[in-house]
């Protein structure tokens, strides 16, 4: 009897997974092309600064995240206009950062991820000169407390991994770990990562005793998405024998378990992961980052396929069905901020203050879904 029950359980699990069949690759590619096409058409002039209350040059983090997504799309569908749109943007900014080579701000560094990706396609020294000088400055100075908000982990941490892989020099991996560990475990004494809940507080403003209206800790969806994506982007670069690889994997697995528990019934995640009553509702950017991480984890054997494939496909299908407009505009994207109340309202038709990073997150997710077998 017991053996029969076990067999029935595994049969039910198999049926559940097969019911969530992989999306048709052609359809996945088409929806990414549509979403990206909308953005490239609307923002055809990459030289124009973003403006929302104040001017932001187009090489700030919001646009940097978009280009991360575009380069991921380009890796599976290398259209010449995609490459030119990224290359010409980088060249316009002289392969530099908003505040020059002495900046320690991760929001400035983010563009460097795309500079390196472009360099890897067709190496020219000037393409990475500035970002390497800035990252070398970080490596050569003792400070480790620059990433005091968790968004910064995604904006800058993968660059250290990329330079470590490119140069073969351990110093980039060592500094990356020191800075990550400070944010994770030492900042504001306790660090930003609550291992008990498997999620991250956005910055010290949200550490206990800060609580959400329902009495839970405040875990902001997109903020946790940034860390989740950063872990993937780092693991994708560092060697299998890197001394802290298992530490990164452990955090990735812990987060995956926590995220699984708080997915909405419709497939999305709320802006507040533990309080669906605090500006609750569908949110695309955080959801896309979680899909990106889970799809990568399944594809690389770190996450159990039977357990996580239905979760990530449910989320991807929900975004495609409910967030993507016929013209490619992406709905349900929370505007910039650092907590659930910011960047509201978040609706199907609402346009966030900056459209670029939401598109980038969606393209990262779609590219990983496309690669699933």
mmCIF file of C-alpha atoms in Angstrom:
data_model
loop_
_atom_site.group_PDB
_atom_site.id
_atom_site.type_symbol
_atom_site.label_atom_id
_atom_site.label_comp_id
_atom_site.label_asym_id
_atom_site.label_seq_id
_atom_site.Cartn_x
_atom_site.Cartn_y
_atom_site.Cartn_z
ATOM 1 C CA UNK A 1 0.000 0.000 0.000
ATOM 2 C CA UNK A 2 2.814 2.384 0.963
ATOM 3 C CA UNK A 3 4.674 1.699 -2.284
ATOM 4 C CA UNK A 4 1.518 2.354 -4.275
ATOM 5 C CA UNK A 5 1.066 5.709 -2.570
ATOM 6 C CA UNK A 6 4.643 6.673 -3.342
ATOM 7 C CA UNK A 7 4.150 5.679 -6.992
ATOM 8 C CA UNK A 8 0.937 7.691 -7.204
ATOM 9 C CA UNK A 9 2.707 10.714 -5.701
ATOM 10 C CA UNK A 10 5.464 10.641 -8.304
ATOM 11 C CA UNK A 11 2.971 10.072 -11.104
ATOM 12 C CA UNK A 12 0.977 13.086 -9.926
ATOM 13 C CA UNK A 13 4.159 15.137 -9.775
ATOM 14 C CA UNK A 14 5.078 14.098 -13.303
ATOM 15 C CA UNK A 15 1.633 15.031 -14.582
ATOM 16 C CA UNK A 16 1.872 18.397 -12.808
ATOM 17 C CA UNK A 17 5.199 19.172 -14.463
ATOM 18 C CA UNK A 18 4.147 17.979 -17.908
ATOM 19 C CA UNK A 19 0.995 20.100 -17.642
ATOM 20 C CA UNK A 20 3.310 23.082 -17.512
ATOM 21 C CA UNK A 21 4.918 22.321 -20.858
ATOM 22 C CA UNK A 22 7.721 24.536 -22.085
ATOM 23 C CA UNK A 23 6.563 27.492 -24.157
ATOM 24 C CA UNK A 24 7.196 27.298 -27.882
ATOM 25 C CA UNK A 25 10.628 28.824 -28.471
ATOM 26 C CA UNK A 26 9.431 30.761 -31.491
ATOM 27 C CA UNK A 27 6.630 32.327 -29.447
ATOM 28 C CA UNK A 28 9.013 33.170 -26.601
ATOM 29 C CA UNK A 29 11.394 34.852 -29.011
ATOM 30 C CA UNK A 30 8.576 36.745 -30.707
ATOM 31 C CA UNK A 31 7.273 38.195 -27.451
ATOM 32 C CA UNK A 32 10.781 39.319 -26.490
ATOM 33 C CA UNK A 33 11.240 40.908 -29.919
ATOM 34 C CA UNK A 34 7.923 42.697 -29.519
ATOM 35 C CA UNK A 35 8.686 44.072 -26.055
ATOM 36 C CA UNK A 36 12.180 45.103 -27.076
ATOM 37 C CA UNK A 37 10.946 46.563 -30.361
ATOM 38 C CA UNK A 38 8.513 48.806 -28.518
ATOM 39 C CA UNK A 39 11.329 50.137 -26.357
ATOM 40 C CA UNK A 40 13.842 50.646 -29.170
ATOM 41 C CA UNK A 41 11.269 52.508 -31.239
ATOM 42 C CA UNK A 42 10.124 54.756 -28.388
ATOM 43 C CA UNK A 43 13.683 55.443 -27.212
ATOM 44 C CA UNK A 44 15.400 55.395 -30.589
ATOM 45 C CA UNK A 45 17.628 58.315 -29.591
ATOM 46 C CA UNK A 46 19.869 56.729 -26.960
ATOM 47 C CA UNK A 47 21.670 60.054 -26.430
ATOM 48 C CA UNK A 48 18.704 61.741 -24.776
ATOM 49 C CA UNK A 49 18.972 61.792 -20.963
ATOM 50 C CA UNK A 50 16.153 60.305 -18.938
ATOM 51 C CA UNK A 51 14.116 62.918 -17.126
ATOM 52 C CA UNK A 52 11.766 62.434 -14.224
ATOM 53 C CA UNK A 53 12.036 65.324 -11.807
ATOM 54 C CA UNK A 54 15.738 65.550 -12.574
ATOM 55 C CA UNK A 55 17.958 64.725 -15.512
ATOM 56 C CA UNK A 56 19.690 61.347 -15.541
ATOM 57 C CA UNK A 57 22.167 60.491 -18.299
ATOM 58 C CA UNK A 58 21.267 57.409 -20.295
ATOM 59 C CA UNK A 59 24.183 55.395 -18.893
ATOM 60 C CA UNK A 60 22.722 55.294 -15.363
ATOM 61 C CA UNK A 61 21.583 51.981 -13.819
ATOM 62 C CA UNK A 62 18.069 52.017 -15.248
ATOM 63 C CA UNK A 63 19.374 51.969 -18.803
ATOM 64 C CA UNK A 64 22.264 49.704 -17.847
ATOM 65 C CA UNK A 65 19.802 47.012 -16.770
ATOM 66 C CA UNK A 66 17.964 47.366 -20.080
ATOM 67 C CA UNK A 67 21.178 46.713 -21.970
ATOM 68 C CA UNK A 68 21.899 43.665 -19.808
ATOM 69 C CA UNK A 69 18.631 42.277 -21.116
ATOM 70 C CA UNK A 70 19.313 43.366 -24.681
ATOM 71 C CA UNK A 71 22.723 41.682 -24.693
ATOM 72 C CA UNK A 72 21.117 38.499 -23.355
ATOM 73 C CA UNK A 73 18.579 38.623 -26.179
ATOM 74 C CA UNK A 74 21.394 39.305 -28.629
ATOM 75 C CA UNK A 75 23.209 36.189 -27.410
ATOM 76 C CA UNK A 76 20.380 33.978 -28.691
ATOM 77 C CA UNK A 77 19.240 36.202 -31.576
ATOM 78 C CA UNK A 78 22.155 38.355 -32.798
ATOM 79 C CA UNK A 79 20.386 40.951 -34.902
ATOM 80 C CA UNK A 80 22.684 43.664 -36.142
ATOM 81 C CA UNK A 81 20.402 46.487 -34.977
ATOM 82 C CA UNK A 82 20.505 45.115 -31.413
ATOM 83 C CA UNK A 83 24.285 45.194 -31.434
ATOM 84 C CA UNK A 84 24.416 48.653 -32.998
ATOM 85 C CA UNK A 85 21.892 50.049 -30.519
ATOM 86 C CA UNK A 86 24.104 48.867 -27.632
ATOM 87 C CA UNK A 87 27.449 49.717 -29.238
ATOM 88 C CA UNK A 88 26.420 53.212 -30.336
ATOM 89 C CA UNK A 89 25.006 53.950 -26.867
ATOM 90 C CA UNK A 90 28.257 52.879 -25.220
ATOM 91 C CA UNK A 91 30.369 54.806 -27.725
ATOM 92 C CA UNK A 92 28.261 57.941 -27.221
ATOM 93 C CA UNK A 93 29.112 57.781 -23.521
ATOM 94 C CA UNK A 94 32.773 57.191 -24.445
ATOM 95 C CA UNK A 95 32.595 53.864 -22.621
ATOM 96 C CA UNK A 96 32.409 55.824 -19.393
ATOM 97 C CA UNK A 97 30.296 56.256 -16.293
ATOM 98 C CA UNK A 98 28.082 59.034 -15.010
ATOM 99 C CA UNK A 99 30.570 60.250 -12.407
ATOM 100 C CA UNK A 100 33.804 59.237 -14.053
ATOM 101 C CA UNK A 101 36.405 56.649 -13.178
ATOM 102 C CA UNK A 102 36.629 57.605 -9.500
ATOM 103 C CA UNK A 103 33.003 56.702 -8.818
ATOM 104 C CA UNK A 104 32.326 54.033 -6.221
ATOM 105 C CA UNK A 105 28.576 54.093 -6.893
ATOM 106 C CA UNK A 106 27.168 50.804 -8.159
ATOM 107 C CA UNK A 107 24.450 52.682 -10.056
ATOM 108 C CA UNK A 108 27.250 54.221 -12.123
ATOM 109 C CA UNK A 109 29.070 50.926 -12.568
ATOM 110 C CA UNK A 110 26.076 49.029 -13.951
ATOM 111 C CA UNK A 111 26.705 50.122 -17.550
ATOM 112 C CA UNK A 112 30.064 48.367 -17.340
ATOM 113 C CA UNK A 113 28.379 44.972 -17.593
ATOM 114 C CA UNK A 114 27.352 45.790 -21.160
ATOM 115 C CA UNK A 115 30.689 47.387 -22.001
ATOM 116 C CA UNK A 116 32.361 44.093 -21.071
ATOM 117 C CA UNK A 117 29.818 42.040 -23.029
ATOM 118 C CA UNK A 118 30.451 44.170 -26.113
ATOM 119 C CA UNK A 119 34.202 43.887 -25.586
ATOM 120 C CA UNK A 120 33.926 40.101 -25.463
ATOM 121 C CA UNK A 121 32.295 40.118 -28.907
ATOM 122 C CA UNK A 122 34.920 42.311 -30.562
ATOM 123 C CA UNK A 123 37.716 43.378 -28.179
ATOM 124 C CA UNK A 124 38.992 46.938 -28.316
ATOM 125 C CA UNK A 125 40.943 48.242 -25.286
ATOM 126 C CA UNK A 126 39.056 51.540 -25.018
ATOM 127 C CA UNK A 127 35.783 49.671 -24.473
ATOM 128 C CA UNK A 128 36.742 48.470 -20.988
ATOM 129 C CA UNK A 129 39.464 50.932 -20.011
ATOM 130 C CA UNK A 130 37.273 53.155 -17.839
ATOM 131 C CA UNK A 131 35.209 50.488 -16.121
ATOM 132 C CA UNK A 132 38.351 48.459 -15.388
ATOM 133 C CA UNK A 133 40.114 51.482 -13.906
ATOM 134 C CA UNK A 134 37.139 52.127 -11.647
ATOM 135 C CA UNK A 135 36.813 48.500 -10.541
ATOM 136 C CA UNK A 136 40.574 48.262 -10.016
ATOM 137 C CA UNK A 137 40.264 51.287 -7.734
ATOM 138 C CA UNK A 138 37.684 49.349 -5.702
ATOM 139 C CA UNK A 139 40.001 46.346 -5.546
ATOM 140 C CA UNK A 140 43.013 48.445 -4.548
ATOM 141 C CA UNK A 141 41.312 50.348 -1.704
ATOM 142 C CA UNK A 142 40.201 48.874 1.623
ATOM 143 C CA UNK A 143 36.551 49.950 1.721
ATOM 144 C CA UNK A 144 33.976 47.177 1.547
ATOM 145 C CA UNK A 145 30.865 49.113 2.562
ATOM 146 C CA UNK A 146 29.913 50.674 -0.792
ATOM 147 C CA UNK A 147 26.968 48.345 -1.473
ATOM 148 C CA UNK A 148 24.818 49.517 1.419
ATOM 149 C CA UNK A 149 21.556 48.976 -0.494
ATOM 150 C CA UNK A 150 20.851 45.571 -1.983
ATOM 151 C CA UNK A 151 20.101 46.842 -5.507
ATOM 152 C CA UNK A 152 23.812 47.646 -5.720
ATOM 153 C CA UNK A 153 24.690 43.959 -5.580
ATOM 154 C CA UNK A 154 23.204 43.415 -9.041
ATOM 155 C CA UNK A 155 24.434 46.670 -10.491
ATOM 156 C CA UNK A 156 28.117 46.085 -9.750
ATOM 157 C CA UNK A 157 28.928 42.633 -8.391
ATOM 158 C CA UNK A 158 28.817 40.759 -11.747
ATOM 159 C CA UNK A 159 31.472 43.126 -13.111
ATOM 160 C CA UNK A 160 34.000 41.808 -10.599
ATOM 161 C CA UNK A 161 33.146 38.257 -11.674
ATOM 162 C CA UNK A 162 33.542 39.185 -15.342
ATOM 163 C CA UNK A 163 36.960 40.737 -14.782
ATOM 164 C CA UNK A 164 38.040 37.768 -12.693
ATOM 165 C CA UNK A 165 37.130 35.458 -15.556
ATOM 166 C CA UNK A 166 38.706 37.733 -18.165
ATOM 167 C CA UNK A 167 42.021 38.246 -16.382
ATOM 168 C CA UNK A 168 42.300 35.071 -14.319
ATOM 169 C CA UNK A 169 43.205 37.223 -11.302
ATOM 170 C CA UNK A 170 41.879 36.090 -7.932
ATOM 171 C CA UNK A 171 41.838 39.632 -6.548
ATOM 172 C CA UNK A 172 38.542 40.389 -8.303
ATOM 173 C CA UNK A 173 36.830 37.359 -6.785
ATOM 174 C CA UNK A 174 38.243 38.156 -3.351
ATOM 175 C CA UNK A 175 37.073 41.768 -3.373
ATOM 176 C CA UNK A 176 33.689 40.751 -4.728
ATOM 177 C CA UNK A 177 33.210 38.349 -1.834
ATOM 178 C CA UNK A 178 34.377 40.870 0.771
ATOM 179 C CA UNK A 179 31.899 43.476 -0.465
ATOM 180 C CA UNK A 180 29.060 40.990 -0.837
ATOM 181 C CA UNK A 181 29.702 39.524 2.601
ATOM 182 C CA UNK A 182 29.702 42.963 4.204
ATOM 183 C CA UNK A 183 26.287 43.783 2.711
ATOM 184 C CA UNK A 184 24.987 40.309 3.482
ATOM 185 C CA UNK A 185 26.223 39.807 7.021
ATOM 186 C CA UNK A 186 27.813 42.918 8.531
ATOM 187 C CA UNK A 187 26.109 46.095 7.363
ATOM 188 C CA UNK A 188 24.088 47.617 10.226
ATOM 189 C CA UNK A 189 25.576 44.867 12.446
ATOM 190 C CA UNK A 190 23.230 42.081 11.315
ATOM 191 C CA UNK A 191 23.610 42.449 7.556
ATOM 192 C CA UNK A 192 20.809 42.696 5.020
ATOM 193 C CA UNK A 193 20.184 38.968 4.548
ATOM 194 C CA UNK A 194 17.761 37.343 6.957
ATOM 195 C CA UNK A 195 18.722 33.699 6.585
ATOM 196 C CA UNK A 196 15.764 32.622 8.717
ATOM 197 C CA UNK A 197 13.293 33.956 6.142
ATOM 198 C CA UNK A 198 15.643 33.512 3.203
ATOM 199 C CA UNK A 199 15.102 37.083 2.010
ATOM 200 C CA UNK A 200 16.840 40.463 2.106
ATOM 201 C CA UNK A 201 15.952 43.778 3.696
ATOM 202 C CA UNK A 202 16.491 46.527 1.141
ATOM 203 C CA UNK A 203 18.723 48.663 3.382
ATOM 204 C CA UNK A 204 19.126 49.498 7.061
ATOM 205 C CA UNK A 205 15.931 51.567 7.037
ATOM 206 C CA UNK A 206 13.967 48.322 6.776
ATOM 207 C CA UNK A 207 15.833 46.193 9.299
ATOM 208 C CA UNK A 208 13.838 45.258 12.410
ATOM 209 C CA UNK A 209 12.087 46.762 14.228
ATOM 210 C CA UNK A 210 10.636 48.119 10.949
ATOM 211 C CA UNK A 211 7.487 46.185 10.071
ATOM 212 C CA UNK A 212 4.962 46.044 7.264
ATOM 213 C CA UNK A 213 1.324 46.936 8.063
ATOM 214 C CA UNK A 214 0.548 43.248 8.704
ATOM 215 C CA UNK A 215 3.414 42.964 11.207
ATOM 216 C CA UNK A 216 5.795 41.087 8.896
ATOM 217 C CA UNK A 217 9.307 42.141 7.930
ATOM 218 C CA UNK A 218 9.543 44.278 4.801
ATOM 219 C CA UNK A 219 10.959 42.290 1.888
ATOM 220 C CA UNK A 220 10.685 44.304 -1.297
ATOM 221 C CA UNK A 221 10.161 42.191 -4.387
ATOM 222 C CA UNK A 222 12.435 43.919 -6.890
ATOM 223 C CA UNK A 223 15.181 44.429 -4.307
ATOM 224 C CA UNK A 224 15.282 40.699 -3.670
ATOM 225 C CA UNK A 225 15.116 40.180 -7.416
ATOM 226 C CA UNK A 226 18.278 42.218 -7.854
ATOM 227 C CA UNK A 227 20.213 39.997 -5.446
ATOM 228 C CA UNK A 228 18.765 36.823 -6.975
ATOM 229 C CA UNK A 229 19.811 37.957 -10.456
ATOM 230 C CA UNK A 230 23.260 38.995 -9.233
ATOM 231 C CA UNK A 231 23.907 35.539 -7.815
ATOM 232 C CA UNK A 232 23.013 33.999 -11.170
ATOM 233 C CA UNK A 233 25.200 36.411 -13.101
ATOM 234 C CA UNK A 234 28.132 35.766 -10.776
ATOM 235 C CA UNK A 235 27.733 31.981 -10.796
ATOM 236 C CA UNK A 236 27.627 32.119 -14.574
ATOM 237 C CA UNK A 237 31.145 33.610 -14.602
ATOM 238 C CA UNK A 238 33.191 32.228 -11.733
ATOM 239 C CA UNK A 239 35.039 28.896 -12.008
ATOM 240 C CA UNK A 240 33.745 25.724 -10.391
ATOM 241 C CA UNK A 241 36.586 25.745 -7.858
ATOM 242 C CA UNK A 242 36.248 29.388 -6.764
ATOM 243 C CA UNK A 243 36.464 29.284 -2.969
ATOM 244 C CA UNK A 244 33.138 31.036 -2.337
ATOM 245 C CA UNK A 245 31.117 29.467 -5.140
ATOM 246 C CA UNK A 246 29.272 27.182 -2.734
ATOM 247 C CA UNK A 247 28.470 30.141 -0.471
ATOM 248 C CA UNK A 248 26.783 31.901 -3.401
ATOM 249 C CA UNK A 249 24.954 28.689 -4.310
ATOM 250 C CA UNK A 250 23.738 28.262 -0.741
ATOM 251 C CA UNK A 251 22.273 31.767 -0.711
ATOM 252 C CA UNK A 252 20.680 31.178 -4.118
ATOM 253 C CA UNK A 253 19.042 27.961 -2.903
ATOM 254 C CA UNK A 254 17.858 29.588 0.327
ATOM 255 C CA UNK A 255 16.291 32.438 -1.605
ATOM 256 C CA UNK A 256 14.684 30.056 -4.082
ATOM 257 C CA UNK A 257 12.891 28.188 -1.299
ATOM 258 C CA UNK A 258 11.684 31.459 0.217
ATOM 259 C CA UNK A 259 10.461 32.849 -3.091
ATOM 260 C CA UNK A 260 8.571 29.683 -3.883
ATOM 261 C CA UNK A 261 6.511 30.157 -0.723
ATOM 262 C CA UNK A 262 5.277 33.634 -1.572
ATOM 263 C CA UNK A 263 4.290 33.369 -5.236
ATOM 264 C CA UNK A 264 0.797 34.615 -5.978
ATOM 265 C CA UNK A 265 -1.869 32.233 -7.251
ATOM 266 C CA UNK A 266 -1.840 33.989 -10.627
ATOM 267 C CA UNK A 267 1.901 33.410 -11.054
ATOM 268 C CA UNK A 268 3.181 36.912 -10.258
ATOM 269 C CA UNK A 269 4.794 38.103 -7.040
ATOM 270 C CA UNK A 270 3.566 41.102 -5.042
ATOM 271 C CA UNK A 271 5.735 44.176 -4.494
ATOM 272 C CA UNK A 272 5.804 43.202 -0.810
ATOM 273 C CA UNK A 273 6.776 39.563 -0.512
ATOM 274 C CA UNK A 274 5.380 39.023 2.987
ATOM 275 C CA UNK A 275 2.499 41.494 3.011
ATOM 276 C CA UNK A 276 0.106 41.183 0.066
ATOM 277 C CA UNK A 277 -2.113 43.872 1.625
ATOM 278 C CA UNK A 278 0.557 46.582 1.310
ATOM 279 C CA UNK A 279 0.095 47.857 -2.249
ATOM 280 C CA UNK A 280 -0.665 44.291 -3.286
ATOM 281 C CA UNK A 281 -1.120 43.215 -6.878
ATOM 282 C CA UNK A 282 0.780 41.932 -9.875
ATOM 283 C CA UNK A 283 4.290 43.317 -10.379
ATOM 284 C CA UNK A 284 6.388 42.509 -13.420
ATOM 285 C CA UNK A 285 9.969 43.569 -12.675
ATOM 286 C CA UNK A 286 10.410 41.484 -9.532
ATOM 287 C CA UNK A 287 8.535 38.575 -11.093
ATOM 288 C CA UNK A 288 10.780 38.674 -14.168
ATOM 289 C CA UNK A 289 13.938 38.604 -12.050
ATOM 290 C CA UNK A 290 12.661 35.584 -10.132
ATOM 291 C CA UNK A 291 11.842 33.798 -13.413
ATOM 292 C CA UNK A 292 15.325 34.637 -14.663
ATOM 293 C CA UNK A 293 16.970 33.123 -11.592
ATOM 294 C CA UNK A 294 14.778 30.040 -11.377
ATOM 295 C CA UNK A 295 15.063 29.230 -15.082
ATOM 296 C CA UNK A 296 18.839 29.525 -14.851
ATOM 297 C CA UNK A 297 18.843 27.363 -11.735
ATOM 298 C CA UNK A 298 16.754 24.647 -13.373
ATOM 299 C CA UNK A 299 18.805 24.757 -16.560
ATOM 300 C CA UNK A 300 22.066 24.424 -14.640
ATOM 301 C CA UNK A 301 20.873 21.680 -12.310
ATOM 302 C CA UNK A 302 20.888 23.705 -9.099
ATOM 303 C CA UNK A 303 17.106 23.692 -8.727
ATOM 304 C CA UNK A 304 14.960 20.580 -8.936
ATOM 305 C CA UNK A 305 13.185 20.643 -12.287
ATOM 306 C CA UNK A 306 10.004 18.990 -11.017
ATOM 307 C CA UNK A 307 9.730 21.465 -8.175
ATOM 308 C CA UNK A 308 10.655 24.769 -9.823
ATOM 309 C CA UNK A 309 9.760 24.426 -13.492
ATOM 310 C CA UNK A 310 6.002 24.743 -12.836
ATOM 311 C CA UNK A 311 6.633 27.814 -10.661
ATOM 312 C CA UNK A 312 8.731 29.701 -13.180
ATOM 313 C CA UNK A 313 6.569 28.741 -16.158
ATOM 314 C CA UNK A 314 3.444 29.842 -14.344
ATOM 315 C CA UNK A 315 5.098 33.215 -13.752
ATOM 316 C CA UNK A 316 6.420 33.557 -17.301
ATOM 317 C CA UNK A 317 3.082 32.630 -18.863
ATOM 318 C CA UNK A 318 1.305 35.080 -16.555
ATOM 319 C CA UNK A 319 3.602 37.931 -17.601
ATOM 320 C CA UNK A 320 3.178 37.142 -21.289
ATOM 321 C CA UNK A 321 -0.598 36.901 -20.940
ATOM 322 C CA UNK A 322 -1.314 39.715 -18.509
ATOM 323 C CA UNK A 323 1.551 42.251 -18.720
ATOM 324 C CA UNK A 324 2.547 42.434 -22.398
ATOM 325 C CA UNK A 325 0.408 44.836 -24.436
ATOM 326 C CA UNK A 326 -0.304 44.171 -28.120
ATOM 327 C CA UNK A 327 2.193 46.909 -29.058
ATOM 328 C CA UNK A 328 4.911 45.533 -26.759
ATOM 329 C CA UNK A 329 4.457 47.937 -23.837
ATOM 330 C CA UNK A 330 5.072 46.169 -20.547
ATOM 331 C CA UNK A 331 2.466 46.666 -17.857
ATOM 332 C CA UNK A 332 2.501 46.138 -14.092
ATOM 333 C CA UNK A 333 6.038 47.515 -13.723
ATOM 334 C CA UNK A 334 6.654 49.328 -10.442
ATOM 335 C CA UNK A 335 8.433 52.659 -10.871
ATOM 336 C CA UNK A 336 11.702 53.469 -9.147
ATOM 337 C CA UNK A 337 11.928 53.473 -5.375
ATOM 338 C CA UNK A 338 12.914 51.168 -2.568
ATOM 339 C CA UNK A 339 9.725 49.843 -0.992
ATOM 340 C CA UNK A 340 6.145 48.822 -1.833
ATOM 341 C CA UNK A 341 4.628 52.310 -1.633
ATOM 342 C CA UNK A 342 7.067 53.799 -4.156
ATOM 343 C CA UNK A 343 6.482 53.975 -7.894
ATOM 344 C CA UNK A 344 2.739 53.504 -7.527
ATOM 345 C CA UNK A 345 0.254 52.935 -9.053
ATOM 346 C CA UNK A 346 1.220 49.633 -10.616
ATOM 347 C CA UNK A 347 -1.405 48.678 -13.171
ATOM 348 C CA UNK A 348 -1.725 47.204 -16.632
ATOM 349 C CA UNK A 349 -1.786 50.664 -18.205
ATOM 350 C CA UNK A 350 0.397 52.696 -15.833
ATOM 351 C CA UNK A 351 3.717 53.891 -17.285
ATOM 352 C CA UNK A 352 6.578 53.768 -14.746
ATOM 353 C CA UNK A 353 8.876 56.775 -14.395
ATOM 354 C CA UNK A 354 11.599 54.805 -16.207
ATOM 355 C CA UNK A 355 10.586 52.063 -18.638
ATOM 356 C CA UNK A 356 14.038 50.699 -19.353
ATOM 357 C CA UNK A 357 14.865 48.418 -16.418
ATOM 358 C CA UNK A 358 11.519 46.611 -16.564
ATOM 359 C CA UNK A 359 12.156 45.695 -20.178
ATOM 360 C CA UNK A 360 15.677 44.565 -19.290
ATOM 361 C CA UNK A 361 14.375 42.279 -16.534
ATOM 362 C CA UNK A 362 11.785 40.799 -18.900
ATOM 363 C CA UNK A 363 14.414 40.094 -21.570
ATOM 364 C CA UNK A 364 16.684 38.412 -19.011
ATOM 365 C CA UNK A 365 13.797 36.168 -17.974
ATOM 366 C CA UNK A 366 12.726 35.399 -21.522
ATOM 367 C CA UNK A 367 16.218 34.494 -22.639
ATOM 368 C CA UNK A 368 16.575 31.933 -19.855
ATOM 369 C CA UNK A 369 13.114 30.485 -20.547
ATOM 370 C CA UNK A 370 14.069 30.221 -24.217
ATOM 371 C CA UNK A 371 17.174 28.179 -23.312
ATOM 372 C CA UNK A 372 15.232 25.597 -21.287
ATOM 373 C CA UNK A 373 15.095 22.094 -22.744
#
